[in-house]
Tab-separated table of C-alpha atoms in Angstrom:
chain	number	residue	atom	x	y	z
A	1157	MET	CA	15.180	-13.828	-7.046
A	1158	VAL	CA	14.038	-10.401	-5.994
A	1159	GLU	CA	12.060	-8.680	-8.713
A	1160	LEU	CA	10.931	-5.072	-8.432
A	1161	GLU	CA	8.197	-5.808	-10.909
A	1162	ALA	CA	6.048	-2.716	-10.700
A	1163	PRO	CA	7.556	0.561	-9.535
A	1164	GLY	CA	4.721	2.511	-11.171
A	1165	LEU	CA	4.831	6.200	-11.943
A	1166	ALA	CA	3.411	8.515	-9.285
A	1167	SER	CA	0.156	10.208	-10.190
A	1168	ALA	CA	0.078	13.977	-10.624
A	1169	PRO	CA	-0.653	15.180	-7.080
A	1170	PRO	CA	-3.322	17.715	-6.186
A	1171	PRO	CA	-2.345	20.655	-3.945
A	1172	ALA	CA	-1.082	19.609	-0.510
A	1173	ASP	CA	-0.904	15.960	-1.521
A	1174	ARG	CA	1.756	13.530	-2.656
A	1175	THR	CA	1.125	10.028	-3.897
A	1176	GLY	CA	4.010	7.573	-3.897
A	1177	MET	CA	5.021	4.908	-6.343
A	1178	GLY	CA	3.388	1.513	-6.320
A	1179	ARG	CA	5.934	-1.236	-5.961
A	1180	SER	CA	5.737	-4.980	-6.266
A	1181	VAL	CA	8.495	-7.358	-5.189
A	1182	HIS	CA	8.547	-11.071	-5.926
A	1183	ARG	CA	10.915	-13.638	-4.472
A	1184	ARG	CA	11.621	-17.051	-5.967
A	1185	ARG	CA	14.013	-19.667	-4.664
A	1186	ALA	CA	17.439	-20.337	-6.188
A	1187	LEU	CA	17.709	-17.285	-8.450
A	1188	VAL	CA	19.902	-14.239	-7.825
A	1189	ALA	CA	18.991	-11.439	-10.238
A	1190	LEU	CA	17.590	-7.968	-9.565
A	1191	TRP	CA	15.701	-5.942	-12.130
A	1192	ALA	CA	13.115	-3.188	-12.362
A	1193	ALA	CA	10.554	-2.178	-14.945
A	1194	THR	CA	7.778	0.370	-15.217
A	1195	LEU	CA	4.341	-1.193	-15.325
A	1196	ALA	CA	1.161	0.402	-16.658
A	1197	ILE	CA	-1.905	-1.826	-16.664
A	1198	ALA	CA	-5.371	-0.777	-17.794
A	1199	GLY	CA	-7.895	-2.192	-15.353
A	1200	ILE	CA	-10.585	-4.484	-16.722
A	1201	THR	CA	-13.944	-4.051	-15.025
A	1202	VAL	CA	-15.688	-7.276	-14.089
A	1203	ALA	CA	-19.063	-7.167	-12.383
A	1204	PRO	CA	-19.158	-8.824	-8.956
A	1205	ALA	CA	-20.993	-12.105	-8.663
A	1206	ALA	CA	-24.766	-11.838	-8.457
A	1207	GLY	CA	-25.983	-11.395	-4.921
A	1208	SER	CA	-22.595	-10.311	-3.559
A	1209	ALA	CA	-22.821	-7.197	-1.403
A	1210	LEU	CA	-19.998	-4.678	-1.287
A	1211	PRO	CA	-18.929	-3.817	2.258
A	1212	THR	CA	-19.650	-0.448	3.823
A	1213	CYS	CA	-16.503	1.294	5.031
A	1214	PRO	CA	-16.906	3.283	8.266
A	1215	ASP	CA	-14.569	6.271	8.764
A	1216	ALA	CA	-13.647	6.369	5.066
A	1217	ASN	CA	-14.244	10.135	4.970
A	1218	ALA	CA	-12.531	10.989	8.272
A	1219	ILE	CA	-8.991	12.355	8.562
A	1220	PRO	CA	-7.130	9.949	10.894
A	1221	THR	CA	-5.721	11.322	14.134
A	1222	ARG	CA	-3.308	9.637	16.538
A	1223	ALA	CA	-6.299	8.302	18.430
A	1224	THR	CA	-8.091	6.996	15.335
A	1225	VAL	CA	-5.347	5.659	13.028
A	1226	HIS	CA	-6.642	2.106	13.570
A	1227	LYS	CA	-10.005	3.170	12.140
A	1228	GLY	CA	-8.242	4.719	9.156
A	1229	GLN	CA	-6.319	1.496	8.582
A	1230	ASP	CA	-9.518	-0.547	8.638
A	1231	ALA	CA	-11.139	1.902	6.217
A	1232	VAL	CA	-8.267	1.642	3.716
A	1233	LEU	CA	-8.413	-2.155	3.629
A	1234	CYS	CA	-12.192	-2.038	3.323
A	1235	LEU	CA	-12.036	0.411	0.399
A	1236	VAL	CA	-9.346	-1.603	-1.366
A	1237	ASN	CA	-11.429	-4.753	-1.002
A	1238	ARG	CA	-14.427	-2.919	-2.436
A	1239	GLU	CA	-12.383	-2.085	-5.534
A	1240	ARG	CA	-11.303	-5.705	-5.856
A	1241	GLN	CA	-14.783	-7.120	-5.341
A	1242	ARG	CA	-16.250	-4.744	-7.926
A	1243	ARG	CA	-14.007	-6.473	-10.436
A	1244	GLY	CA	-14.719	-10.008	-9.316
A	1245	LYS	CA	-11.474	-10.439	-7.342
A	1246	ARG	CA	-11.282	-12.030	-3.920
A	1247	PRO	CA	-10.867	-9.672	-0.950
A	1248	LEU	CA	-7.513	-9.434	0.803
A	1249	ARG	CA	-7.128	-10.855	4.307
A	1250	ASP	CA	-5.884	-8.491	7.011
A	1251	ALA	CA	-2.373	-9.635	7.994
A	1252	ALA	CA	-1.129	-8.342	11.348
A	1253	ALA	CA	2.545	-8.530	10.333
A	1254	LEU	CA	1.980	-6.571	7.115
A	1255	ARG	CA	-0.120	-4.046	9.010
A	1256	SER	CA	2.660	-3.624	11.583
A	1257	ALA	CA	5.318	-3.128	8.893
A	1258	ALA	CA	3.142	-0.639	7.011
A	1259	ALA	CA	2.263	1.370	10.124
A	1260	GLY	CA	5.897	1.541	11.178
A	1261	HIS	CA	6.894	2.882	7.771
A	1262	SER	CA	4.183	5.553	7.807
A	1263	ARG	CA	5.262	6.713	11.273
A	1264	ASP	CA	8.919	6.728	10.235
A	1265	MET	CA	8.235	8.848	7.142
A	1266	VAL	CA	6.413	11.403	9.294
A	1267	ALA	CA	9.061	11.399	12.048
A	1268	ARG	CA	12.059	11.693	9.702
A	1269	HIS	CA	10.443	13.843	7.008
A	1270	TYR	CA	11.019	11.708	3.927
A	1271	PHE	CA	8.679	10.110	1.392
A	1272	ASP	CA	9.962	6.937	-0.218
A	1273	HIS	CA	9.653	3.167	-0.152
A	1274	ASP	CA	13.218	3.022	1.215
A	1275	THR	CA	14.331	4.699	4.443
A	1276	PRO	CA	17.196	7.220	4.469
A	1277	GLY	CA	19.378	4.388	5.787
A	1278	GLY	CA	18.482	2.107	2.885
A	1279	ARG	CA	15.981	-0.179	4.621
A	1280	ASP	CA	13.480	-1.357	2.025
A	1281	LEU	CA	10.086	-3.039	1.873
A	1282	VAL	CA	11.536	-6.541	2.168
A	1283	ASP	CA	13.653	-5.575	5.193
A	1284	ARG	CA	10.656	-4.091	6.994
A	1285	VAL	CA	8.262	-6.941	6.269
A	1286	MET	CA	10.751	-9.650	7.191
A	1287	ALA	CA	11.536	-7.822	10.449
A	1288	ALA	CA	7.810	-8.117	11.238
A	1289	HIS	CA	8.137	-11.925	10.865
A	1290	TRP	CA	5.655	-12.192	8.010
A	1291	ALA	CA	7.788	-14.743	6.124
A	1292	SER	CA	11.308	-16.112	5.837
A	1293	ARG	CA	13.719	-14.725	3.259
A	1294	HIS	CA	14.382	-18.331	2.227
A	1295	SER	CA	10.738	-19.088	1.418
A	1296	ALA	CA	8.688	-18.153	-1.658
A	1297	TRP	CA	6.693	-14.938	-1.419
A	1298	ARG	CA	5.449	-11.906	-3.300
A	1299	LEU	CA	5.188	-8.369	-1.918
A	1300	GLY	CA	3.830	-5.023	-3.077
A	1301	GLU	CA	3.533	-1.593	-1.496
A	1302	ASN	CA	1.641	1.659	-2.038
A	1303	ILE	CA	2.426	4.874	-0.158
A	1304	ALA	CA	0.753	8.285	-0.034
A	1305	TRP	CA	0.242	11.343	2.104
A	1306	GLY	CA	-2.304	14.111	1.979
A	1307	GLY	CA	-3.481	17.220	3.756
A	1308	GLY	CA	-7.015	18.500	4.324
A	1309	ALA	CA	-9.589	16.873	2.056
A	1310	TYR	CA	-6.857	14.712	0.516
A	1311	ALA	CA	-6.004	13.064	3.852
A	1312	THR	CA	-9.016	10.741	4.125
A	1313	PRO	CA	-8.859	7.011	3.341
A	1314	ARG	CA	-11.401	7.432	0.547
A	1315	ARG	CA	-9.372	10.115	-1.255
A	1316	ILE	CA	-6.115	8.204	-0.837
A	1317	VAL	CA	-7.539	4.996	-2.294
A	1318	ALA	CA	-9.118	7.006	-5.129
A	1319	LEU	CA	-5.714	8.560	-5.912
A	1320	TRP	CA	-4.093	5.119	-5.905
A	1321	MET	CA	-6.752	3.810	-8.262
A	1322	GLY	CA	-5.987	6.681	-10.633
A	1323	SER	CA	-2.283	5.799	-10.842
A	1324	PRO	CA	-1.255	2.730	-12.885
A	1325	GLY	CA	1.364	1.312	-10.513
A	1326	HIS	CA	-0.805	1.681	-7.428
A	1327	ARG	CA	-3.875	0.335	-9.185
A	1328	ALA	CA	-1.894	-2.694	-10.373
A	1329	ASN	CA	-1.008	-3.582	-6.775
A	1330	ILE	CA	-4.577	-3.095	-5.549
A	1331	LEU	CA	-6.092	-5.250	-8.287
A	1332	ASP	CA	-3.362	-7.888	-8.494
A	1333	GLY	CA	-5.225	-11.188	-8.186
A	1334	ARG	CA	-2.081	-12.957	-7.002
A	1335	PHE	CA	-2.049	-11.082	-3.695
A	1336	ARG	CA	-3.927	-12.825	-0.889
A	1337	GLU	CA	-3.334	-10.615	2.173
A	1338	ALA	CA	-2.508	-7.033	3.037
A	1339	GLY	CA	-1.979	-4.582	5.860
A	1340	ALA	CA	-2.661	-0.851	5.869
A	1341	GLY	CA	-0.648	1.438	8.131
A	1342	VAL	CA	-1.637	5.051	8.805
A	1343	ALA	CA	0.168	7.778	10.728
A	1344	ALA	CA	-1.211	11.159	11.752
A	1345	GLY	CA	0.857	13.935	10.212
A	1346	THR	CA	2.770	14.307	6.967
A	1347	PRO	CA	6.404	14.046	5.802
A	1348	GLN	CA	6.288	17.638	4.572
A	1349	ARG	CA	4.824	20.688	6.250
A	1350	THR	CA	1.227	21.505	5.431
A	1351	ARG	CA	-1.132	24.099	6.880
A	1352	ARG	CA	-3.904	21.547	7.082
A	1353	ARG	CA	-4.246	18.438	9.180
A	1354	GLY	CA	-2.889	15.465	7.279
A	1355	ALA	CA	-2.080	11.775	7.331
A	1356	THR	CA	0.453	9.399	5.785
A	1357	TYR	CA	-0.469	6.005	4.367
A	1358	THR	CA	1.351	2.776	3.569
A	1359	MET	CA	-0.271	-0.407	2.314
A	1360	ASP	CA	1.692	-3.641	2.023
A	1361	PHE	CA	0.354	-6.509	-0.096
A	1362	GLY	CA	1.567	-10.093	0.075
A	1363	THR	CA	1.338	-13.736	-0.920
A	1364	ARG	CA	3.245	-16.564	0.727
A	1365	GLY	CA	4.117	-19.881	-0.882
């Protein structure tokens, strides 16, 4: 079964910024239905365990360039894990295959000037992640994805994660306790023209088994 469980509504974007829908996809064996529903979840704040230290996130306030996209990717995962740990949730492991799929999608959106979870040719999140050999289509898994782009002050990892946290669908993916691993992919540039330097972000979340 492929379930598009959480195509959340996009948040109202500030000038020179667009924030994409949060999407969650869940596969179970032996079922063949497809459905979609809007999800809005109010986050519940849970204090982190006593003595646990939140990580510092280098480069969180820097606009990624072609030479520094890897630093931006690390910063996004770090910031997302901070949000999870603040609420008593386990941090997500960095998964190379999810990171590769996410980075490829960010670059493709910039190169072909579109902003969507699906490519103009119809390739979706599942297609991209399976092509990166993260899991088999015949196994059990769960996937989610957040996308965003921004220009100027809205292009930094910190602002992007803050925008995601302010949008129900994105926030639901970030704080979903069922996800165990993730990969952030950043591309320099934006799908739409902007006068300011910008960056495009994709984050793929997953659980296998």
